[in-house]
Amino acid sequence: MASEEVTTVRARPEPIKAVPVRHPGRWILVAVLAVLAAMFVHVLVTNKAFNWSFMVDKMFRPPIIEGLLRGTVLMTVLAMLIGVVLGVLVAIMRLSDNPILRGVGWLYTWFFRAVPRLVLLAVFGNIGILWSRIEFGVPFDTQLGQLFGIDNLQLRLFGFSSRDIITGFMAGLLGLALSEAAYMAEIVRAGIQSVDGGQTEAAQALGMSRGQLLRRVVLPQAMRVIIPPTGNETIAMLKDTSLLLYVPVTVELFFQLDAVGKRTFQIFPMYVAACLWYLFLTSILLVGQHYLERHFGKGYGPTAQARDRLRTMAAQQGGGGAQ
Amino acid sequence: MSELTVPAQAGAPAAESGLMVQAEQVHKSFGHLEVLKGIDLEVRSGEVCCLLGPSGSGKSTFLRCINHLEKINAGSIRVDGELIGYREHGGKLHELRQKEVAAQRRSIGMVFQRFNLFPHMTALENVIEAPVRVKREAKVAARERAESLLARVGLGDKMGNYPGQLSGGQQQRVAIARALAMQPKLMLFDEPTSALDPELVGEVLDVMKDLARDGMTMIVVTHEIGFAREVGDRLVFMDGGVVVEQGNPREVIANPVHDRTKAFLAKVL
């Protein structure tokens, strides 16, 4: 009681007016950066090798735009779709009780993470050398036939000419999607393992099957951990479509720019054009990723946690304020 | 198919023998550490059995064995006459498939120390989830029962709230409603009030008392001596993986026979 009276009597002190700390280092840094920026602009403007007008003239030509839409954008979308679905499957295999599935899952991620993407794409691009036809049937059929004295035994169920199905686009898609699945599997596995074990136990105690508890309880909670790195993977995938040059996939942005450069002996301007196109495309994805993370981080970020604490306190005090 | 296994089991159902849980010589080891060293326990239908004991005495582990969250190494556990986790066939024990174990768990409700509500679902969705997905009940019927269950635990006005927006006591009451929604014949409580602030313990215990009055068979691992004395039909004191002493809660608490029970009660009372 007494202290309350004292505080009401005493006048509120003046707001503090102090001389702020000076940062001379920042001004020196700004000066240095300004000089460097001027030098960079000087090169861009004066060096004739950039050939800006040639670059602008060529970089919006129809074959290049078609390559951008099909070889870069469409390929990224398809490879990520297949990669995510397959990655979830491989992750579930790796966390399975079944030792055989676990082994297969491990083997898959080991192989596709150990072989560089560029090499993988070169291999898939030349897979036609292995078979002129791709057929499915009993393995070692001819050899088994010889064992039992049957000449040239063929137990094939169906087949295709490899040129029909393994086009450049298909080979590239297969290479990128299969390798992406291995990385996604690791991301999904980390996400699943981040979910509290009590959640699985509660679901089991309610009599849920393994599939139900994964689908309904664990995966929805794992999404928060899975989504941000998946955004990064998508951006990386968009850039890695430039590796399709080595399959080769002809209807693709970098292949087209490279071809124009080599044909016209204006290599550098076309590579600058490639830089600008990829900068533009990844910037769009970065904006998308920002909003996606904000959406999936709901109720979990530091501010959201503070909000939840406030709600809990209100709830404990019996206040109806908690929304 | 899994539905059939429940009533088709041999053994005496609770209605005849009056026994809901029969545990015989239950042993459980984690690696080299033997946590349960031969537990014998019988719980009658409608009985409230409180498990008491120091931490590490194996009471939570035993509770988790009853719905097969832990596999026992020796002995047997029967719930309502049905052997848990195994099938006897031709004088041999066969492990049950995951589906069959899940079917057995449907009729055994469990409440955890850390609530373990599903954080991405509202209170109502938490309660509806298992009846709709596991028992394939119609959504409307499940929803109606969930609403009346939540009202019964005093949360009729919090159905749309996410667990993160509820206090610990409220979360635990939702968890009890979630377990009851499966219409279990046995409820297991694993230290249901240990993670709660002291002033929130009462509201959870009140719900449990209400449940006991309705004749639910309950096994409660707890440190709440008052609850055991007031609501419990039997108190089982465990230490070092064995049952040291059991009997009427009031008598055991007032006149413990065994030295270890005396020492424990002297510390907690």
XYZ file of C-alpha atoms in Angstrom:
592
model
C 0.000 0.000 0.000
C 2.635 2.447 1.089
C 4.905 1.819 -1.903
C 1.977 2.369 -4.283
C 1.426 5.827 -2.844
C 5.097 6.703 -3.207
C 5.158 5.765 -6.912
C 2.078 7.816 -7.655
C 3.529 10.828 -5.920
C 6.936 10.768 -7.625
C 7.066 12.484 -11.028
C 7.897 10.454 -14.176
C 11.570 11.142 -15.149
C 12.461 12.785 -18.471
C 13.038 10.382 -21.429
C 16.786 9.649 -21.885
C 18.547 11.862 -24.425
C 22.035 10.412 -24.988
C 24.604 10.769 -27.778
C 24.365 7.534 -29.843
C 27.475 5.382 -30.450
C 29.203 6.378 -33.718
C 29.989 3.767 -36.385
C 32.806 5.217 -38.561
C 33.589 1.697 -39.901
C 30.238 1.588 -41.667
C 30.990 4.766 -43.618
C 34.394 3.461 -44.721
C 32.713 0.232 -45.881
C 30.137 2.188 -47.877
C 32.923 4.156 -49.593
C 34.848 0.987 -50.525
C 31.707 -0.697 -51.874
C 30.815 2.389 -53.895
C 34.200 2.312 -55.631
C 33.874 -1.428 -56.369
C 30.353 -0.946 -57.728
C 31.555 1.861 -60.010
C 34.333 -0.382 -61.343
C 31.804 -3.158 -62.052
C 29.441 -0.829 -63.907
C 32.433 0.545 -65.844
C 33.234 -2.965 -67.130
C 29.607 -3.666 -68.028
C 29.284 -0.449 -70.011
C 32.661 -0.138 -71.737
C 33.683 -3.749 -72.487
C 32.561 -4.519 -76.056
C 32.600 -8.305 -75.444
C 29.297 -8.021 -73.607
C 27.588 -7.060 -76.861
C 24.380 -6.111 -75.029
C 22.260 -5.373 -78.073
C 23.057 -8.795 -79.554
C 22.177 -10.471 -76.250
C 18.834 -8.704 -75.865
C 18.023 -9.436 -79.490
C 18.627 -13.204 -79.090
C 17.494 -14.014 -75.568
C 13.757 -13.702 -76.267
C 13.729 -15.722 -79.500
C 10.987 -18.419 -79.726
C 13.310 -21.494 -79.473
C 14.813 -20.072 -76.295
C 11.429 -19.295 -74.763
C 10.224 -22.792 -75.711
C 13.322 -24.288 -74.106
C 12.660 -22.227 -70.989
C 9.039 -23.345 -70.710
C 9.519 -27.039 -71.507
C 13.093 -27.907 -70.625
C 13.391 -25.727 -67.531
C 10.002 -24.947 -65.993
C 8.024 -28.061 -67.004
C 11.015 -30.319 -66.279
C 11.420 -28.790 -62.803
C 7.742 -29.288 -62.002
C 7.637 -32.899 -63.234
C 10.966 -33.918 -61.680
C 9.965 -32.441 -58.310
C 6.522 -34.083 -58.396
C 7.985 -37.519 -59.078
C 10.859 -36.844 -56.694
C 8.597 -35.900 -53.767
C 6.186 -38.838 -54.197
C 9.001 -41.355 -54.641
C 10.959 -39.693 -51.824
C 8.070 -40.138 -49.350
C 7.844 -43.809 -50.340
C 11.585 -44.377 -49.903
C 11.524 -42.543 -46.537
C 8.683 -44.754 -45.298
C 10.619 -47.805 -46.527
C 13.687 -46.691 -44.594
C 11.649 -46.307 -41.400
C 9.750 -49.569 -41.893
C 9.814 -52.538 -39.517
C 10.490 -54.753 -42.524
C 14.282 -55.245 -42.810
C 14.071 -55.966 -46.558
C 12.249 -52.717 -47.311
C 14.707 -50.880 -45.054
C 17.623 -52.367 -46.998
C 16.131 -51.499 -50.383
C 15.467 -47.944 -49.222
C 19.016 -47.579 -47.968
C 20.469 -48.967 -51.209
C 18.384 -46.535 -53.244
C 19.474 -43.426 -51.342
C 23.071 -44.627 -51.241
C 23.283 -45.076 -55.019
C 21.504 -41.930 -56.116
C 23.253 -39.697 -53.617
C 26.684 -41.143 -54.358
C 26.583 -40.649 -58.150
C 26.854 -36.989 -59.265
C 23.764 -35.695 -61.053
C 25.754 -34.714 -64.135
C 27.195 -38.243 -64.474
C 23.782 -39.780 -63.831
C 22.270 -37.669 -66.624
C 25.042 -38.669 -69.029
C 24.379 -42.341 -68.200
C 20.601 -42.040 -68.678
C 21.151 -40.102 -71.910
C 23.166 -42.973 -73.353
C 21.120 -45.851 -72.004
C 20.075 -46.643 -75.573
C 23.573 -48.076 -76.100
C 22.701 -50.822 -73.619
C 19.488 -51.919 -75.301
C 17.942 -51.074 -78.597
C 14.752 -52.471 -77.104
C 13.657 -52.326 -73.490
C 11.849 -55.531 -72.557
C 10.425 -56.991 -69.392
C 10.342 -60.727 -68.664
C 12.146 -63.545 -66.902
C 15.789 -62.623 -66.197
C 18.532 -64.876 -67.666
C 15.900 -66.586 -69.838
C 18.261 -67.560 -72.693
C 20.947 -68.798 -70.288
C 18.411 -70.821 -68.289
C 17.083 -72.237 -71.557
C 20.568 -73.483 -72.488
C 20.840 -75.246 -69.111
C 17.752 -77.266 -69.960
C 18.792 -77.747 -73.579
C 16.346 -75.276 -75.140
C 17.899 -73.065 -77.794
C 17.344 -69.341 -77.657
C 14.606 -69.378 -75.013
C 12.854 -66.002 -74.830
C 10.484 -65.304 -71.954
C 9.681 -61.645 -72.583
C 6.353 -60.184 -71.559
C 6.405 -56.819 -73.316
C 8.889 -54.323 -74.667
C 9.436 -51.026 -76.431
C 12.023 -49.616 -78.728
C 14.218 -47.522 -76.455
C 14.160 -44.642 -78.907
C 10.394 -44.454 -78.493
C 10.354 -44.063 -74.741
C 13.808 -42.890 -73.718
C 13.768 -39.632 -75.617
C 16.133 -36.962 -74.397
C 13.345 -35.438 -72.338
C 12.393 -38.763 -70.708
C 16.019 -39.645 -69.963
C 16.595 -36.258 -68.409
C 13.385 -36.434 -66.387
C 14.235 -39.916 -65.143
C 17.739 -38.903 -64.105
C 16.658 -35.754 -62.285
C 13.564 -37.293 -60.629
C 15.304 -40.446 -59.408
C 18.197 -38.496 -57.931
C 15.823 -35.950 -56.386
C 13.829 -38.770 -54.738
C 16.948 -39.832 -52.844
C 17.459 -36.343 -51.408
C 13.747 -35.909 -50.686
C 13.723 -39.265 -48.889
C 16.324 -37.956 -46.449
C 14.356 -34.741 -45.911
C 11.078 -36.608 -45.339
C 12.806 -39.056 -43.008
C 14.169 -36.185 -40.911
C 10.675 -34.657 -40.858
C 9.028 -37.877 -39.703
C 11.666 -38.405 -37.032
C 11.163 -34.855 -35.750
C 7.606 -35.710 -34.656
C 7.369 -36.530 -30.939
C 7.211 -40.267 -30.215
C 4.244 -39.678 -27.898
C 2.156 -38.896 -30.984
C 2.755 -42.359 -32.420
C 1.999 -43.973 -29.057
C -1.234 -42.028 -28.645
C -2.334 -43.041 -32.143
C -1.414 -46.685 -31.487
C -3.249 -46.667 -28.168
C -6.373 -45.544 -30.056
C -6.028 -48.597 -32.295
C -4.853 -46.814 -35.444
C -3.058 -48.854 -38.093
C 0.440 -47.888 -39.188
C -0.858 -46.350 -42.401
C -3.487 -44.315 -40.573
C -1.063 -42.967 -38.003
C 1.398 -41.958 -40.724
C -1.238 -40.304 -42.901
C -3.365 -38.685 -40.224
C -0.954 -37.947 -37.364
C 2.740 -38.049 -38.268
C 3.007 -36.674 -41.828
C 0.836 -33.567 -41.242
C 3.123 -32.635 -38.335
C 6.265 -33.504 -40.285
C 5.270 -31.078 -43.082
C 6.506 -28.126 -41.034
C 10.011 -29.609 -41.116
C 9.728 -30.959 -44.682
C 8.436 -27.858 -46.540
C 11.347 -25.364 -46.172
C 14.091 -27.705 -47.468
C 11.739 -28.830 -50.247
C 11.608 -25.200 -51.383
C 15.392 -25.177 -51.489
C 15.366 -28.444 -53.443
C 12.973 -26.940 -56.003
C 15.273 -23.962 -56.527
C 18.277 -26.279 -56.830
C 16.328 -28.430 -59.298
C 15.506 -25.423 -61.465
C 19.200 -24.609 -61.711
C 20.166 -28.253 -62.255
C 17.985 -28.455 -65.360
C 20.948 -26.717 -67.037
C 22.797 -30.044 -66.609
C 20.396 -31.521 -69.185
C 22.880 -30.156 -71.735
C 24.791 -33.403 -71.176
C 21.889 -35.821 -71.860
C 21.313 -33.958 -74.209
C 17.865 -32.416 -73.964
C 17.678 -29.984 -76.843
C 14.458 -28.173 -75.894
C 16.019 -26.588 -72.844
C 17.050 -23.047 -71.959
C 20.781 -23.472 -71.459
C 21.160 -25.842 -74.443
C 19.508 -23.266 -76.682
C 21.526 -20.292 -75.366
C 24.737 -22.310 -75.601
C 23.906 -23.332 -79.168
C 23.255 -19.752 -80.251
C 26.512 -18.680 -78.647
C 28.563 -21.351 -80.379
C 26.902 -20.836 -83.768
C 27.483 -17.063 -83.736
C 30.848 -17.063 -81.891
C 29.173 -14.775 -79.319
C 29.552 -17.152 -76.373
C 29.867 -14.653 -73.559
C 26.701 -12.613 -74.219
C 24.659 -15.825 -74.302
C 26.123 -17.011 -70.995
C 25.227 -13.638 -69.466
C 21.728 -14.152 -70.850
C 21.648 -17.538 -69.097
C 22.659 -15.897 -65.808
C 19.883 -13.331 -66.162
C 17.230 -15.922 -67.018
C 18.146 -18.159 -64.047
C 18.308 -15.142 -61.716
C 14.831 -14.150 -62.856
C 13.338 -17.649 -62.466
C 14.880 -18.432 -59.068
C 13.821 -15.006 -57.753
C 10.190 -15.908 -58.498
C 10.629 -19.185 -56.613
C 12.263 -17.406 -53.664
C 9.212 -15.172 -53.315
C 6.957 -18.238 -53.444
C 9.069 -20.023 -50.851
C 8.815 -17.061 -48.488
C 5.014 -17.232 -48.462
C 4.961 -21.034 -48.266
C 7.193 -21.038 -45.188
C 5.107 -18.367 -43.548
C 1.994 -20.452 -44.148
C 3.398 -23.748 -42.839
C 5.223 -22.155 -39.921
C 1.871 -21.016 -38.523
C 1.593 -21.527 -34.794
C 5.260 -22.490 -34.466
C 7.464 -19.398 -34.957
C 8.773 -17.358 -32.004
C 5.989 -14.785 -32.297
C 3.371 -17.496 -32.662
C 4.750 -19.242 -29.597
C 4.431 -16.059 -27.587
C 0.867 -15.706 -28.849
C 0.109 -19.283 -27.804
C 1.551 -18.683 -24.346
C -0.691 -15.662 -23.933
C -3.701 -17.689 -25.030
C -2.807 -20.456 -22.594
C -2.550 -17.964 -19.766
C -5.894 -16.492 -20.708
C -7.371 -19.983 -20.874
C -6.009 -20.881 -17.448
C -7.560 -17.790 -15.963
C -10.833 -18.908 -17.439
C -10.937 -15.975 -19.842
C -12.941 -16.549 -22.971
C -10.408 -14.464 -24.869
C -8.569 -17.418 -26.400
C -9.827 -17.616 -29.944
C -12.074 -59.860 -39.792
C -10.355 -58.130 -36.928
C -13.793 -57.408 -35.509
C -14.411 -61.124 -35.183
C -11.346 -61.846 -33.083
C -12.629 -59.797 -30.173
C -15.635 -61.851 -29.085
C -14.390 -65.125 -30.583
C -11.568 -65.476 -28.077
C -11.665 -68.305 -25.600
C -11.258 -67.666 -21.886
C -13.826 -66.333 -19.505
C -15.223 -62.900 -20.373
C -15.403 -60.371 -17.573
C -19.135 -60.896 -17.220
C -18.579 -64.450 -15.949
C -15.344 -64.301 -13.979
C -15.694 -60.651 -13.048
C -12.036 -60.134 -13.929
C -11.118 -57.399 -16.407
C -7.335 -57.756 -16.189
C -5.417 -60.904 -15.270
C -1.633 -60.508 -15.245
C 0.429 -63.579 -14.417
C 4.158 -63.535 -13.746
C 4.799 -60.611 -16.103
C 8.495 -60.092 -16.818
C 9.930 -57.267 -18.917
C 13.553 -56.376 -19.650
C 15.126 -53.496 -21.524
C 18.432 -54.976 -22.652
C 20.067 -56.353 -19.514
C 17.896 -54.311 -17.189
C 14.953 -56.301 -15.844
C 12.229 -53.770 -15.078
C 9.376 -56.126 -14.225
C 10.271 -59.217 -12.200
C 7.079 -61.229 -12.144
C 3.989 -59.117 -11.632
C 0.768 -60.878 -10.630
C -2.296 -58.683 -10.620
C -6.017 -59.177 -11.017
C -8.376 -56.274 -11.543
C -12.115 -56.884 -11.283
C -14.585 -55.311 -13.640
C -15.596 -51.868 -12.381
C -12.665 -51.657 -9.996
C -10.385 -48.627 -9.632
C -6.853 -49.876 -9.069
C -4.133 -47.366 -8.163
C -0.491 -48.241 -8.812
C 1.832 -46.474 -6.435
C 5.587 -46.607 -6.072
C 8.886 -44.760 -6.455
C 10.068 -43.799 -9.946
C 11.782 -46.690 -11.658
C 9.629 -49.236 -9.838
C 8.149 -50.374 -13.163
C 4.573 -49.185 -12.696
C 4.404 -47.183 -15.954
C 6.100 -50.005 -17.856
C 3.541 -52.479 -16.509
C 0.706 -50.187 -17.567
C 2.171 -49.948 -21.084
C 2.397 -53.740 -21.256
C -1.367 -54.020 -20.718
C -2.111 -52.463 -24.138
C 1.003 -53.953 -25.727
C 2.871 -50.662 -26.187
C 5.637 -52.749 -24.593
C 6.146 -56.422 -25.395
C 6.491 -58.629 -22.332
C 9.300 -61.212 -22.151
C 7.553 -63.790 -19.978
C 4.194 -64.373 -18.345
C 0.807 -63.420 -19.711
C -1.681 -60.563 -19.628
C -5.386 -61.072 -20.317
C -7.878 -58.268 -20.737
C -11.506 -59.365 -20.510
C -10.332 -62.942 -20.908
C -8.422 -62.204 -24.121
C -4.678 -62.811 -24.264
C -2.859 -59.571 -25.170
C -0.399 -59.586 -28.056
C -0.503 -63.347 -28.724
C -2.788 -66.155 -29.799
C -2.656 -69.629 -28.308
C -2.900 -72.225 -31.002
C -1.923 -75.888 -30.785
C -0.090 -75.360 -27.510
C 2.064 -72.632 -29.045
C 2.005 -68.865 -28.789
C 1.733 -66.947 -32.059
C 2.495 -63.247 -32.253
C -0.502 -61.225 -33.345
C -0.285 -59.129 -36.506
C -0.178 -55.334 -36.187
C -3.825 -55.175 -37.272
C -4.906 -57.619 -34.584
C -2.941 -55.783 -31.884
C -4.596 -52.548 -33.042
C -8.006 -54.235 -32.741
C -7.237 -55.245 -29.137
C -6.185 -51.691 -28.278
C -9.516 -50.252 -29.441
C -11.246 -51.422 -26.283
C -8.468 -50.187 -23.955
C -8.294 -46.436 -23.461
C -5.034 -44.790 -22.427
C -4.248 -41.383 -20.982
C -0.631 -40.206 -20.999
C 1.400 -38.049 -18.656
C 2.214 -35.603 -21.487
C -1.373 -35.648 -22.899
C -0.119 -36.417 -26.465
C -3.033 -34.658 -28.131
C -2.696 -34.238 -31.886
C -1.576 -30.585 -32.132
C -2.816 -30.063 -35.705
C -6.405 -30.953 -34.811
C -8.953 -29.068 -32.700
C -10.219 -30.577 -29.452
C -13.310 -31.865 -31.260
C -11.264 -33.313 -34.148
C -8.989 -35.056 -31.643
C -11.991 -36.807 -30.096
C -13.685 -37.681 -33.416
C -10.548 -38.987 -35.156
C -10.390 -42.559 -33.851
C -14.131 -43.375 -33.889
C -14.374 -42.209 -37.515
C -11.069 -43.566 -38.862
C -10.627 -46.687 -36.760
C -14.187 -47.774 -35.965
C -15.604 -46.327 -39.213
C -18.450 -44.664 -37.367
C -20.652 -42.167 -39.185
C -19.251 -38.660 -38.786
C -22.498 -37.176 -37.511
C -22.923 -39.767 -34.765
C -19.259 -39.552 -33.745
C -19.488 -35.798 -33.618
C -22.573 -35.862 -31.429
C -20.946 -38.229 -28.955
C -17.700 -36.221 -29.001
C -19.614 -33.059 -28.193
C -21.388 -34.680 -25.258
C -18.082 -36.175 -24.027
C -16.340 -32.801 -24.183
C -19.286 -31.228 -22.381
C -19.025 -33.955 -19.754
C -15.365 -33.114 -19.049
C -16.360 -29.447 -18.811
C -14.996 -28.269 -22.161
C -18.199 -27.674 -24.084
C -16.997 -24.162 -24.957
C -13.474 -25.180 -26.084
C -14.310 -27.674 -28.842
C -12.896 -25.529 -31.636
C -9.631 -24.786 -29.830
C -6.290 -26.320 -30.785
C -4.312 -28.034 -28.000
C -1.788 -25.172 -28.060
C -4.583 -22.835 -27.004
C -5.591 -24.934 -23.990
C -4.097 -25.170 -20.501
C -2.499 -28.438 -19.374
C -5.543 -29.409 -17.360
C -7.852 -28.724 -20.283
C -5.589 -30.712 -22.627
C -5.624 -33.687 -20.286
C -9.416 -33.556 -20.066
C -9.608 -33.554 -23.893
C -7.251 -36.560 -23.857
C -9.606 -38.400 -21.476
C -12.569 -37.578 -23.746
C -10.548 -38.812 -26.744
C -9.923 -42.155 -25.044
C -13.570 -42.468 -23.928
C -14.797 -41.827 -27.476
C -13.698 -45.359 -28.391
C -16.069 -46.680 -25.675
C -13.356 -48.692 -23.944
C -14.025 -51.352 -21.319
C -10.788 -50.489 -19.508
C -9.007 -47.166 -18.983
C -5.281 -46.860 -18.275
C -3.969 -43.644 -16.732
C -0.197 -43.096 -16.804
C 0.539 -40.387 -14.213
C -2.226 -38.192 -15.656
C -1.568 -35.253 -13.340
C 2.235 -35.316 -13.031
C 2.856 -32.788 -15.824
C 0.273 -30.320 -14.534
C 0.612 -27.146 -12.520
C -0.649 -27.840 -8.968
C -3.779 -25.721 -9.318
C -4.842 -27.679 -12.451
C -4.587 -31.150 -10.896
C -8.034 -30.960 -9.276
C -10.018 -30.503 -12.485
C -8.486 -33.656 -14.006
C -8.985 -35.724 -10.856
C -12.631 -34.603 -10.738
C -13.212 -35.998 -14.236
C -11.566 -39.265 -13.186
C -13.698 -39.509 -10.032
C -16.785 -38.972 -12.150
C -15.645 -41.771 -14.448
C -15.027 -44.100 -11.489
C -18.528 -43.431 -10.143
C -19.934 -44.493 -13.512
C -18.355 -47.912 -12.997
C -15.437 -47.676 -15.449
C -12.640 -50.163 -14.792
C -9.525 -48.042 -14.253
C -5.849 -48.668 -13.602
C -4.199 -45.464 -12.461
C -0.469 -44.916 -12.041
C -0.363 -41.921 -9.740
C 1.388 -40.024 -6.992
C -1.902 -38.576 -5.767
C -2.335 -40.375 -2.445
C -5.524 -38.440 -1.780
C -7.099 -39.674 -5.001
C -6.072 -43.254 -4.251
C -7.590 -43.069 -0.777
C -10.816 -41.421 -1.865
C -11.580 -43.121 -5.191
C -9.431 -46.242 -5.309
C -10.912 -49.667 -4.574
C -7.436 -51.113 -4.317
C -3.951 -49.773 -3.897
C -0.990 -51.682 -5.327
C 2.431 -50.654 -4.106
C 5.293 -51.552 -6.486
C 9.015 -51.329 -5.950
C 11.949 -52.778 -7.867
C 9.739 -54.489 -10.436
C 7.576 -56.456 -8.011
C 4.289 -55.900 -6.197
C 5.331 -55.291 -2.595
C 1.946 -54.863 -1.003
C -1.676 -54.397 -1.999
C -5.058 -53.972 -0.417
C -7.760 -51.486 0.486
C -6.218 -48.018 -0.047
C -7.331 -46.622 3.297
C -5.884 -49.582 5.170
C -2.610 -49.698 3.256
C -2.068 -45.961 3.647
C -2.999 -45.984 7.346
C -1.198 -49.218 8.289
C 1.425 -50.227 5.729
C 2.834 -53.665 6.494
C 6.015 -53.693 4.457
C 9.024 -51.537 5.371
C 9.443 -50.198 1.843
C 5.805 -49.122 1.732
C 6.234 -47.410 5.088
C 9.359 -45.591 3.914
C 7.691 -44.456 0.674
C 4.497 -43.258 2.343
C 6.491 -41.425 4.993
C 8.119 -39.373 2.222
C 5.034 -38.554 0.160
C 2.412 -38.020 2.872
